[in-house]
PDB file of C-alpha atoms in Angstrom:
ATOM      1  CA  ASN A   1      42.677  69.652 -65.669  1.00  0.00           C
ATOM      2  CA  HIS A   2      39.254  68.518 -66.798  1.00  0.00           C
ATOM      3  CA  GLY A   3      39.655  69.677 -70.384  1.00  0.00           C
ATOM      4  CA  ILE A   4      40.492  73.285 -69.580  1.00  0.00           C
ATOM      5  CA  PRO A   5      43.802  74.098 -71.255  1.00  0.00           C
ATOM      6  CA  SER A   6      44.606  77.081 -68.996  1.00  0.00           C
ATOM      7  CA  GLU A   7      44.748  75.019 -65.794  1.00  0.00           C
ATOM      8  CA  PRO A   8      47.965  73.287 -64.817  1.00  0.00           C
ATOM      9  CA  THR A   9      48.200  69.554 -65.357  1.00  0.00           C
ATOM     10  CA  HIS A  10      49.056  68.864 -61.684  1.00  0.00           C
ATOM     11  CA  GLN A  11      48.824  70.740 -58.463  1.00  0.00           C
ATOM     12  CA  ASN A  12      51.103  70.761 -55.391  1.00  0.00           C
ATOM     13  CA  SER A  13      50.116  72.203 -52.058  1.00  0.00           C
ATOM     14  CA  ILE A  14      51.898  72.585 -48.738  1.00  0.00           C
ATOM     15  CA  GLY A  15      50.264  73.256 -45.388  1.00  0.00           C
ATOM     16  CA  ILE A  16      51.815  74.239 -42.066  1.00  0.00           C
ATOM     17  CA  GLY A  17      49.951  74.091 -38.789  1.00  0.00           C
ATOM     18  CA  MET A  18      51.283  76.130 -35.914  1.00  0.00           C
ATOM     19  CA  THR A  19      49.986  76.768 -32.430  1.00  0.00           C
ATOM     20  CA  TRP A  20      51.469  79.053 -29.858  1.00  0.00           C
ATOM     21  CA  VAL A  21      50.343  79.645 -26.318  1.00  0.00           C
ATOM     22  CA  PRO A  22      51.558  83.075 -25.292  1.00  0.00           C
ATOM     23  CA  PHE A  23      53.827  83.080 -22.200  1.00  0.00           C
ATOM     24  CA  ALA A  24      53.665  79.272 -21.722  1.00  0.00           C
ATOM     25  CA  SER A  25      57.438  79.150 -21.781  1.00  0.00           C
ATOM     26  CA  GLY A  26      57.696  81.248 -18.625  1.00  0.00           C
ATOM     27  CA  THR A  27      55.174  79.068 -16.775  1.00  0.00           C
ATOM     28  CA  GLN A  28      56.929  75.856 -17.761  1.00  0.00           C
ATOM     29  CA  LYS A  29      60.305  77.249 -16.737  1.00  0.00           C
ATOM     30  CA  ASN A  30      58.943  78.199 -13.311  1.00  0.00           C
ATOM     31  CA  GLN A  31      57.422  74.745 -12.896  1.00  0.00           C
ATOM     32  CA  ARG A  32      60.718  73.096 -13.893  1.00  0.00           C
ATOM     33  CA  ASN A  33      62.604  75.297 -11.432  1.00  0.00           C
ATOM     34  CA  ALA A  34      60.118  74.514  -8.649  1.00  0.00           C
ATOM     35  CA  ALA A  35      60.393  70.781  -9.316  1.00  0.00           C
ATOM     36  CA  ALA A  36      64.203  70.955  -9.346  1.00  0.00           C
ATOM     37  CA  PHE A  37      64.167  72.893  -6.073  1.00  0.00           C
ATOM     38  CA  GLU A  38      61.850  70.283  -4.516  1.00  0.00           C
ATOM     39  CA  VAL A  39      64.188  67.464  -5.590  1.00  0.00           C
ATOM     40  CA  GLU A  40      67.198  69.279  -4.115  1.00  0.00           C
ATOM     41  CA  SER A  41      65.285  69.967  -0.912  1.00  0.00           C
ATOM     42  CA  LEU A  42      64.304  66.302  -0.519  1.00  0.00           C
ATOM     43  CA  GLN A  43      67.874  65.193  -1.216  1.00  0.00           C
ATOM     44  CA  ALA A  44      69.165  67.599   1.438  1.00  0.00           C
ATOM     45  CA  GLN A  45      66.596  66.319   3.940  1.00  0.00           C
ATOM     46  CA  ALA A  46      67.594  62.720   3.210  1.00  0.00           C
ATOM     47  CA  GLN A  47      71.270  63.588   3.677  1.00  0.00           C
ATOM     48  CA  ALA A  48      70.520  65.382   6.968  1.00  0.00           C
ATOM     49  CA  ALA A  49      68.527  62.394   8.212  1.00  0.00           C
ATOM     50  CA  LYS A  50      71.363  60.048   7.267  1.00  0.00           C
ATOM     51  CA  LEU A  51      73.880  62.223   9.111  1.00  0.00           C
ATOM     52  CA  GLY A  52      71.567  62.382  12.134  1.00  0.00           C
ATOM     53  CA  VAL A  53      71.298  58.598  12.218  1.00  0.00           C
ATOM     54  CA  ASN A  54      75.070  58.269  11.949  1.00  0.00           C
ATOM     55  CA  VAL A  55      75.564  60.747  14.806  1.00  0.00           C
ATOM     56  CA  ASN A  56      73.046  58.881  16.977  1.00  0.00           C
ATOM     57  CA  LEU A  57      74.692  55.534  16.245  1.00  0.00           C
ATOM     58  CA  GLU A  58      78.145  56.900  17.020  1.00  0.00           C
ATOM     59  CA  LYS A  59      76.892  58.472  20.258  1.00  0.00           C
ATOM     60  CA  ALA A  60      75.236  55.209  21.314  1.00  0.00           C
ATOM     61  CA  ARG A  61      78.435  53.292  20.563  1.00  0.00           C
ATOM     62  CA  ALA A  62      80.575  55.820  22.451  1.00  0.00           C
ATOM     63  CA  ASP A  63      78.191  55.759  25.433  1.00  0.00           C
ATOM     64  CA  PHE A  64      78.347  51.960  25.457  1.00  0.00           C
ATOM     65  CA  MET A  65      82.153  51.947  25.390  1.00  0.00           C
ATOM     66  CA  ALA A  66      82.314  54.626  28.109  1.00  0.00           C
ATOM     67  CA  ALA A  67      79.939  52.589  30.281  1.00  0.00           C
ATOM     68  CA  LEU A  68      82.170  49.532  29.874  1.00  0.00           C
ATOM     69  CA  ALA A  69      85.224  51.547  30.888  1.00  0.00           C
ATOM     70  CA  LEU A  70      83.344  52.998  33.865  1.00  0.00           C
ATOM     71  CA  GLY A  71      82.419  49.477  34.978  1.00  0.00           C
ATOM     72  CA  ASP A  72      86.017  48.310  34.713  1.00  0.00           C
ATOM     73  CA  SER A  73      87.174  51.317  36.708  1.00  0.00           C
ATOM     74  CA  ALA A  74      84.540  50.721  39.381  1.00  0.00           C
ATOM     75  CA  GLN A  75      85.625  47.073  39.706  1.00  0.00           C
ATOM     76  CA  LEU A  76      89.215  48.194  40.213  1.00  0.00           C
ATOM     77  CA  GLY A  77      87.962  50.637  42.852  1.00  0.00           C
ATOM     78  CA  VAL A  78      86.265  47.791  44.735  1.00  0.00           C
ATOM     79  CA  ARG A  79      89.480  45.746  44.714  1.00  0.00           C
ATOM     80  CA  ALA A  80      91.471  48.738  45.952  1.00  0.00           C
ATOM     81  CA  ALA A  81      88.927  49.439  48.703  1.00  0.00           C
ATOM     82  CA  GLN A  82      89.004  45.782  49.800  1.00  0.00           C
ATOM     83  CA  GLU A  83      92.782  45.915  49.970  1.00  0.00           C
ATOM     84  CA  ASN A  84      92.573  49.179  51.938  1.00  0.00           C
ATOM     85  CA  ILE A  85      90.244  47.514  54.469  1.00  0.00           C
ATOM     86  CA  ARG A  86      92.692  44.636  54.822  1.00  0.00           C
ATOM     87  CA  VAL A  87      95.602  47.047  55.391  1.00  0.00           C
ATOM     88  CA  GLN A  88      93.683  49.291  57.818  1.00  0.00           C
ATOM     89  CA  THR A  89      92.429  46.289  59.791  1.00  0.00           C
ATOM     90  CA  ALA A  90      95.977  44.919  60.090  1.00  0.00           C
ATOM     91  CA  ARG A  91      97.244  48.346  61.168  1.00  0.00           C
ATOM     92  CA  PHE A  92      94.423  48.628  63.727  1.00  0.00           C
ATOM     93  CA  GLU A  93      95.217  45.186  65.137  1.00  0.00           C
ATOM     94  CA  ALA A  94      98.874  46.200  65.380  1.00  0.00           C
ATOM     95  CA  GLY A  95      97.863  49.365  67.222  1.00  0.00           C
ATOM     96  CA  ARG A  96      99.045  51.725  64.481  1.00  0.00           C
ATOM     97  CA  ALA A  97      95.578  52.834  63.230  1.00  0.00           C
ATOM     98  CA  LYS A  98      92.386  54.064  64.821  1.00  0.00           C
ATOM     99  CA  VAL A  99      88.995  52.478  64.497  1.00  0.00           C
ATOM    100  CA  THR A 100      87.891  55.469  62.415  1.00  0.00           C
ATOM    101  CA  ASP A 101      90.515  54.520  59.792  1.00  0.00           C
ATOM    102  CA  VAL A 102      88.924  51.077  59.483  1.00  0.00           C
ATOM    103  CA  LEU A 103      85.440  52.597  59.341  1.00  0.00           C
ATOM    104  CA  ASP A 104      86.550  55.051  56.651  1.00  0.00           C
ATOM    105  CA  ALA A 105      87.934  52.141  54.623  1.00  0.00           C
ATOM    106  CA  GLU A 106      84.627  50.275  54.972  1.00  0.00           C
ATOM    107  CA  ALA A 107      82.705  53.378  53.889  1.00  0.00           C
ATOM    108  CA  GLN A 108      84.978  53.681  50.864  1.00  0.00           C
ATOM    109  CA  LEU A 109      84.243  50.066  49.963  1.00  0.00           C
ATOM    110  CA  ALA A 110      80.489  50.739  50.208  1.00  0.00           C
ATOM    111  CA  ARG A 111      80.872  53.734  47.863  1.00  0.00           C
ATOM    112  CA  GLN A 112      82.846  51.637  45.388  1.00  0.00           C
ATOM    113  CA  VAL A 113      80.227  48.854  45.429  1.00  0.00           C
ATOM    114  CA  ALA A 114      77.568  51.507  44.733  1.00  0.00           C
ATOM    115  CA  SER A 115      79.739  52.780  41.856  1.00  0.00           C
ATOM    116  CA  VAL A 116      79.772  49.280  40.371  1.00  0.00           C
ATOM    117  CA  LYS A 117      75.972  49.140  40.471  1.00  0.00           C
ATOM    118  CA  ILE A 118      75.707  52.594  38.906  1.00  0.00           C
ATOM    119  CA  ALA A 119      78.157  51.537  36.192  1.00  0.00           C
ATOM    120  CA  ARG A 120      76.078  48.422  35.480  1.00  0.00           C
ATOM    121  CA  LEU A 121      72.943  50.571  35.133  1.00  0.00           C
ATOM    122  CA  ARG A 122      74.727  52.963  32.768  1.00  0.00           C
ATOM    123  CA  HIS A 123      75.970  49.984  30.782  1.00  0.00           C
ATOM    124  CA  LEU A 124      72.413  48.662  30.484  1.00  0.00           C
ATOM    125  CA  ASP A 125      71.136  52.094  29.463  1.00  0.00           C
ATOM    126  CA  ALA A 126      73.815  52.402  26.783  1.00  0.00           C
ATOM    127  CA  TRP A 127      73.153  48.845  25.597  1.00  0.00           C
ATOM    128  CA  VAL A 128      69.414  49.537  25.225  1.00  0.00           C
ATOM    129  CA  ASP A 129      70.167  52.754  23.295  1.00  0.00           C
ATOM    130  CA  TRP A 130      72.478  50.819  20.982  1.00  0.00           C
ATOM    131  CA  ILE A 131      69.920  48.059  20.406  1.00  0.00           C
ATOM    132  CA  LEU A 132      67.140  50.537  19.671  1.00  0.00           C
ATOM    133  CA  HIS A 133      69.328  52.640  17.348  1.00  0.00           C
ATOM    134  CA  THR A 134      70.289  49.548  15.368  1.00  0.00           C
ATOM    135  CA  GLY A 135      66.711  48.364  14.918  1.00  0.00           C
ATOM    136  CA  GLY A 136      66.493  45.844  17.744  1.00  0.00           C
ATOM    137  CA  SER A 137      63.308  44.901  19.526  1.00  0.00           C
ATOM    138  CA  PHE A 138      62.292  47.012  22.514  1.00  0.00           C
ATOM    139  CA  GLN A 139      60.600  44.014  24.162  1.00  0.00           C
ATOM    140  CA  ILE A 140      63.738  41.862  23.932  1.00  0.00           C
ATOM    141  CA  ALA A 141      65.882  44.715  25.257  1.00  0.00           C
ATOM    142  CA  MET A 142      63.584  45.276  28.216  1.00  0.00           C
ATOM    143  CA  ALA A 143      63.423  41.566  29.039  1.00  0.00           C
ATOM    144  CA  TYR A 144      67.223  41.502  29.157  1.00  0.00           C
ATOM    145  CA  VAL A 145      67.303  44.657  31.304  1.00  0.00           C
ATOM    146  CA  ASN A 146      64.809  43.177  33.758  1.00  0.00           C
ATOM    147  CA  ARG A 147      66.921  40.010  34.129  1.00  0.00           C
ATOM    148  CA  GLN A 148      70.036  42.097  34.696  1.00  0.00           C
ATOM    149  CA  VAL A 149      68.422  44.407  37.241  1.00  0.00           C
ATOM    150  CA  ASP A 150      67.072  41.398  39.152  1.00  0.00           C
ATOM    151  CA  SER A 151      70.634  40.070  39.387  1.00  0.00           C
ATOM    152  CA  PHE A 152      71.947  43.291  40.993  1.00  0.00           C
ATOM    153  CA  GLU A 153      71.048  42.144  44.489  1.00  0.00           C
TER     154      GLU A 153
END
């Protein structure tokens, strides 16, 4: 108190600092909402992409299985057409069928052989789709396709 009897012997003081930016709360809330919306949008896009990939994989698998079944069916058709030629030829030799019956049977066999080749091409197409949808190499797939197509003859 420096020798002055009217002044207190000690002094306490308290200070408070406060800042306030008017309307900052509304801006921050809008920014938070925009960021939350962006996160939800990206999550929805990721989910849609995942579903799209799953659909494409399932379609490729189904196409592959259908191509296999088509090939099996075409092979059975060839066997049936060969048997039909055998029967029609025997009937013709016995005099119970006309030459046109034998020719029709041969034409049916030719159609069935063409069906086998078509089925093999569809099988290759489905196989390439499957390989590409599962991350396989395009070059390896095409090399395999070229070998298979060369063996068609």
